[in-house]
Amino acid sequence: MAEAVVIGVVARTGSAVAVALSGPADAPRFRARREFGLTRPGLEAQPYHAAAGLDLAAAAQLIGQVGRTAEEAAAAGLRSVADLLPAGARTEVAVVVKAVSVPDRLPDILRSHAWMHAAEGVLYRQAVLAAAQECGWTPRAVERSSLPEAAPDLAELGRAAGRPWRHIEKDAARAALVILAETHTWR
């Protein structure tokens, strides 16, 4: 029977950190970790900020280009994590998200610095979720507020992973643990 693996991901502006765990949530095993970019050289990492001075058509084009590039880069990054996993592992991807309210209309977003930041966060998280689906894995959004406060195995997972074991890696691992707890009966 194929091993079940969850890749927890935290996306931020222009990059993401992924931590892969397997096993039941009460005895998780560290499998892999990878940090990968979600942009390419010459392309704005903060597209809404860069679009603020453009006409709406050019702004929409720039934001769309960054979104497509982020999705392609996320797929490549997730595949690079999967390459480190056991062959045939059944994989889900847990992306840490947070509830934000962003206007539907681009002109409204571009009028507010806070909305530009929020929209960029949504763009990168959505790119990772879409990339997971494109790769044939089940994408799962895990609300930041639902991450367990203290996971007893977090320190042990950090020792297995080695340095760095920053807050971002811990959040990615905690997201994977949420899905492992929900899917402990995978068969």
mmCIF file of C-alpha atoms in Angstrom:
data_model
loop_
_atom_site.group_PDB
_atom_site.id
_atom_site.type_symbol
_atom_site.label_atom_id
_atom_site.label_comp_id
_atom_site.label_asym_id
_atom_site.label_seq_id
_atom_site.Cartn_x
_atom_site.Cartn_y
_atom_site.Cartn_z
ATOM 1 C CA MET A 1 0.000 0.000 0.000
ATOM 2 C CA ALA A 2 1.323 3.453 -0.935
ATOM 3 C CA GLU A 3 2.388 5.739 1.861
ATOM 4 C CA ALA A 4 0.249 8.828 2.532
ATOM 5 C CA VAL A 5 2.205 12.094 2.557
ATOM 6 C CA VAL A 6 1.046 15.641 3.192
ATOM 7 C CA ILE A 7 3.115 18.561 1.945
ATOM 8 C CA GLY A 8 2.432 21.600 4.110
ATOM 9 C CA VAL A 9 3.134 24.916 2.378
ATOM 10 C CA VAL A 10 3.408 28.503 3.533
ATOM 11 C CA ALA A 11 3.487 30.956 0.631
ATOM 12 C CA ARG A 12 4.725 34.490 1.047
ATOM 13 C CA THR A 13 5.492 37.255 -1.397
ATOM 14 C CA GLY A 14 7.534 35.628 -4.147
ATOM 15 C CA SER A 15 8.465 32.379 -2.382
ATOM 16 C CA ALA A 16 7.174 29.382 -0.461
ATOM 17 C CA VAL A 17 8.375 26.883 2.112
ATOM 18 C CA ALA A 18 7.176 23.279 1.974
ATOM 19 C CA VAL A 19 7.509 20.560 4.620
ATOM 20 C CA ALA A 20 6.417 17.004 3.829
ATOM 21 C CA LEU A 21 5.247 14.665 6.584
ATOM 22 C CA SER A 22 3.916 11.128 6.563
ATOM 23 C CA GLY A 23 2.374 8.757 9.045
ATOM 24 C CA PRO A 24 -0.418 9.265 11.491
ATOM 25 C CA ALA A 25 -0.715 12.714 13.080
ATOM 26 C CA ASP A 26 0.145 11.268 16.489
ATOM 27 C CA ALA A 27 3.459 9.857 15.182
ATOM 28 C CA PRO A 28 4.436 11.953 12.142
ATOM 29 C CA ARG A 29 7.637 11.409 10.179
ATOM 30 C CA PHE A 30 9.604 14.172 8.534
ATOM 31 C CA ARG A 31 10.032 13.368 4.839
ATOM 32 C CA ALA A 32 11.357 16.484 3.093
ATOM 33 C CA ARG A 33 11.675 20.224 3.139
ATOM 34 C CA ARG A 34 12.209 22.710 0.342
ATOM 35 C CA GLU A 35 12.092 26.462 -0.105
ATOM 36 C CA PHE A 36 11.341 27.635 -3.635
ATOM 37 C CA GLY A 37 10.737 30.846 -5.512
ATOM 38 C CA LEU A 38 7.403 31.819 -6.999
ATOM 39 C CA THR A 39 8.702 34.512 -9.332
ATOM 40 C CA ARG A 40 11.345 34.785 -11.994
ATOM 41 C CA PRO A 41 14.052 37.402 -12.479
ATOM 42 C CA GLY A 42 12.777 40.574 -14.057
ATOM 43 C CA LEU A 43 9.190 40.016 -12.945
ATOM 44 C CA GLU A 44 7.743 41.969 -10.038
ATOM 45 C CA ALA A 45 7.275 39.997 -6.814
ATOM 46 C CA GLN A 46 4.700 42.579 -5.671
ATOM 47 C CA PRO A 47 2.564 42.923 -8.806
ATOM 48 C CA TYR A 48 -0.240 44.974 -7.285
ATOM 49 C CA HIS A 49 2.271 47.505 -5.984
ATOM 50 C CA ALA A 50 3.983 47.640 -9.392
ATOM 51 C CA ALA A 51 0.598 47.932 -11.121
ATOM 52 C CA ALA A 52 -0.492 50.934 -9.086
ATOM 53 C CA GLY A 53 1.052 53.378 -11.567
ATOM 54 C CA LEU A 54 -0.162 51.614 -14.714
ATOM 55 C CA ASP A 55 -3.341 51.937 -16.719
ATOM 56 C CA LEU A 56 -5.877 49.221 -15.851
ATOM 57 C CA ALA A 57 -5.237 47.050 -18.907
ATOM 58 C CA ALA A 58 -1.472 47.011 -18.307
ATOM 59 C CA ALA A 59 -2.040 46.461 -14.563
ATOM 60 C CA ALA A 60 -4.290 43.457 -15.202
ATOM 61 C CA GLN A 61 -1.790 42.046 -17.691
ATOM 62 C CA LEU A 62 1.114 42.357 -15.228
ATOM 63 C CA ILE A 63 -0.847 40.793 -12.371
ATOM 64 C CA GLY A 64 -2.013 37.956 -14.631
ATOM 65 C CA GLN A 65 1.547 37.305 -15.798
ATOM 66 C CA VAL A 66 2.837 37.150 -12.220
ATOM 67 C CA GLY A 67 -0.025 34.819 -11.261
ATOM 68 C CA ARG A 68 0.715 32.433 -14.148
ATOM 69 C CA THR A 69 4.442 32.504 -13.376
ATOM 70 C CA ALA A 70 3.761 31.855 -9.687
ATOM 71 C CA GLU A 71 1.596 28.834 -10.541
ATOM 72 C CA GLU A 72 4.259 27.398 -12.865
ATOM 73 C CA ALA A 73 6.986 27.966 -10.270
ATOM 74 C CA ALA A 74 4.818 26.469 -7.515
ATOM 75 C CA ALA A 75 4.234 23.335 -9.617
ATOM 76 C CA ALA A 76 7.980 22.996 -10.187
ATOM 77 C CA GLY A 77 8.669 23.560 -6.489
ATOM 78 C CA LEU A 78 6.073 21.022 -5.377
ATOM 79 C CA ARG A 79 7.441 18.480 -7.858
ATOM 80 C CA SER A 80 10.925 19.052 -6.423
ATOM 81 C CA VAL A 81 9.549 18.131 -2.994
ATOM 82 C CA ALA A 82 7.743 15.102 -4.426
ATOM 83 C CA ASP A 83 11.023 13.934 -5.955
ATOM 84 C CA LEU A 84 12.313 13.518 -2.391
ATOM 85 C CA LEU A 85 9.369 11.327 -1.342
ATOM 86 C CA PRO A 86 8.963 7.555 -1.580
ATOM 87 C CA ALA A 87 7.875 6.399 -5.023
ATOM 88 C CA GLY A 88 4.123 6.068 -5.340
ATOM 89 C CA ALA A 89 3.296 8.104 -2.230
ATOM 90 C CA ARG A 90 -0.301 9.350 -2.134
ATOM 91 C CA THR A 91 0.062 13.071 -1.734
ATOM 92 C CA GLU A 92 -2.059 15.936 -0.500
ATOM 93 C CA VAL A 93 -0.930 19.539 -0.300
ATOM 94 C CA ALA A 94 -1.968 21.712 2.666
ATOM 95 C CA VAL A 95 -1.572 25.426 1.990
ATOM 96 C CA VAL A 96 -1.780 27.824 4.924
ATOM 97 C CA VAL A 97 -4.318 30.548 4.123
ATOM 98 C CA LYS A 98 -5.818 33.368 6.084
ATOM 99 C CA ALA A 99 -9.209 34.928 5.758
ATOM 100 C CA VAL A 100 -8.926 38.274 4.044
ATOM 101 C CA SER A 101 -11.426 40.474 2.343
ATOM 102 C CA VAL A 102 -10.195 41.866 -0.951
ATOM 103 C CA PRO A 103 -12.392 43.890 -3.308
ATOM 104 C CA ASP A 104 -13.409 42.213 -6.550
ATOM 105 C CA ARG A 105 -12.494 45.186 -8.722
ATOM 106 C CA LEU A 106 -8.860 45.924 -9.567
ATOM 107 C CA PRO A 107 -9.241 49.735 -9.306
ATOM 108 C CA ASP A 108 -10.505 49.318 -5.737
ATOM 109 C CA ILE A 109 -7.551 47.107 -4.783
ATOM 110 C CA LEU A 110 -5.073 49.556 -6.293
ATOM 111 C CA ARG A 111 -6.510 52.412 -4.198
ATOM 112 C CA SER A 112 -5.432 50.818 -0.921
ATOM 113 C CA HIS A 113 -1.924 49.822 0.115
ATOM 114 C CA ALA A 114 -3.357 47.307 2.603
ATOM 115 C CA TRP A 115 -5.538 45.727 -0.107
ATOM 116 C CA MET A 116 -2.535 45.477 -2.432
ATOM 117 C CA HIS A 117 -0.678 43.462 0.220
ATOM 118 C CA ALA A 118 -3.740 41.313 0.881
ATOM 119 C CA ALA A 119 -4.288 40.677 -2.836
ATOM 120 C CA GLU A 120 -0.654 39.648 -3.295
ATOM 121 C CA GLY A 121 -0.966 37.174 -0.436
ATOM 122 C CA VAL A 122 -4.076 35.696 -2.021
ATOM 123 C CA LEU A 123 -2.371 35.543 -5.446
ATOM 124 C CA TYR A 124 0.549 33.439 -4.146
ATOM 125 C CA ARG A 125 -1.583 31.143 -1.971
ATOM 126 C CA GLN A 126 -3.988 30.535 -4.855
ATOM 127 C CA ALA A 127 -1.059 29.830 -7.185
ATOM 128 C CA VAL A 128 0.183 27.063 -4.862
ATOM 129 C CA LEU A 129 -3.307 25.556 -4.510
ATOM 130 C CA ALA A 130 -3.786 25.588 -8.301
ATOM 131 C CA ALA A 131 -0.318 24.105 -8.845
ATOM 132 C CA ALA A 132 -1.058 21.224 -6.468
ATOM 133 C CA GLN A 133 -4.181 20.391 -8.428
ATOM 134 C CA GLU A 134 -2.292 20.713 -11.716
ATOM 135 C CA CYS A 135 0.232 18.182 -10.370
ATOM 136 C CA GLY A 136 -2.603 15.732 -9.677
ATOM 137 C CA TRP A 137 -2.625 16.087 -5.893
ATOM 138 C CA THR A 138 -5.456 17.080 -3.615
ATOM 139 C CA PRO A 139 -5.015 20.734 -2.621
ATOM 140 C CA ARG A 140 -6.306 21.695 0.815
ATOM 141 C CA ALA A 141 -6.546 25.203 2.233
ATOM 142 C CA VAL A 142 -5.787 25.234 5.960
ATOM 143 C CA GLU A 143 -6.865 28.370 7.768
ATOM 144 C CA ARG A 144 -3.973 29.870 9.740
ATOM 145 C CA SER A 145 -6.254 30.232 12.772
ATOM 146 C CA SER A 146 -6.902 26.452 12.758
ATOM 147 C CA LEU A 147 -3.215 25.513 13.023
ATOM 148 C CA PRO A 148 -2.570 23.737 16.319
ATOM 149 C CA GLU A 149 -1.003 26.109 18.839
ATOM 150 C CA ALA A 150 1.534 23.596 20.050
ATOM 151 C CA ALA A 151 2.155 20.353 18.286
ATOM 152 C CA PRO A 152 4.022 18.006 20.629
ATOM 153 C CA ASP A 153 6.021 16.508 17.794
ATOM 154 C CA LEU A 154 7.129 19.843 16.330
ATOM 155 C CA ALA A 155 10.488 19.924 18.119
ATOM 156 C CA GLU A 156 11.200 16.313 17.130
ATOM 157 C CA LEU A 157 10.264 17.043 13.514
ATOM 158 C CA GLY A 158 12.611 20.035 13.627
ATOM 159 C CA ARG A 159 15.484 17.856 14.827
ATOM 160 C CA ALA A 160 14.813 15.409 11.990
ATOM 161 C CA ALA A 161 14.596 18.242 9.451
ATOM 162 C CA GLY A 162 17.692 20.068 10.668
ATOM 163 C CA ARG A 163 18.310 23.767 10.355
ATOM 164 C CA PRO A 164 16.709 26.033 9.472
ATOM 165 C CA TRP A 165 13.578 25.260 11.489
ATOM 166 C CA ARG A 166 12.024 28.700 11.563
ATOM 167 C CA HIS A 167 8.473 29.746 12.273
ATOM 168 C CA ILE A 168 7.614 29.362 8.578
ATOM 169 C CA GLU A 169 8.762 25.708 8.496
ATOM 170 C CA LYS A 170 6.868 25.054 11.732
ATOM 171 C CA ASP A 171 3.671 26.523 10.243
ATOM 172 C CA ALA A 172 4.074 24.385 7.112
ATOM 173 C CA ALA A 173 4.531 21.299 9.318
ATOM 174 C CA ARG A 174 1.525 22.256 11.454
ATOM 175 C CA ALA A 175 -0.618 22.550 8.307
ATOM 176 C CA ALA A 176 0.497 19.078 7.235
ATOM 177 C CA LEU A 177 -0.367 17.771 10.714
ATOM 178 C CA VAL A 178 -3.909 19.177 10.417
ATOM 179 C CA ILE A 179 -4.486 17.179 7.233
ATOM 180 C CA LEU A 180 -2.769 14.062 8.600
ATOM 181 C CA ALA A 181 -5.162 14.198 11.581
ATOM 182 C CA GLU A 182 -8.162 14.464 9.239
ATOM 183 C CA THR A 183 -6.983 11.693 6.943
ATOM 184 C CA HIS A 184 -5.488 9.184 9.377
ATOM 185 C CA THR A 185 -7.748 6.553 7.878
ATOM 186 C CA TRP A 186 -6.433 6.846 4.295
ATOM 187 C CA ARG A 187 -6.603 3.463 2.658
#
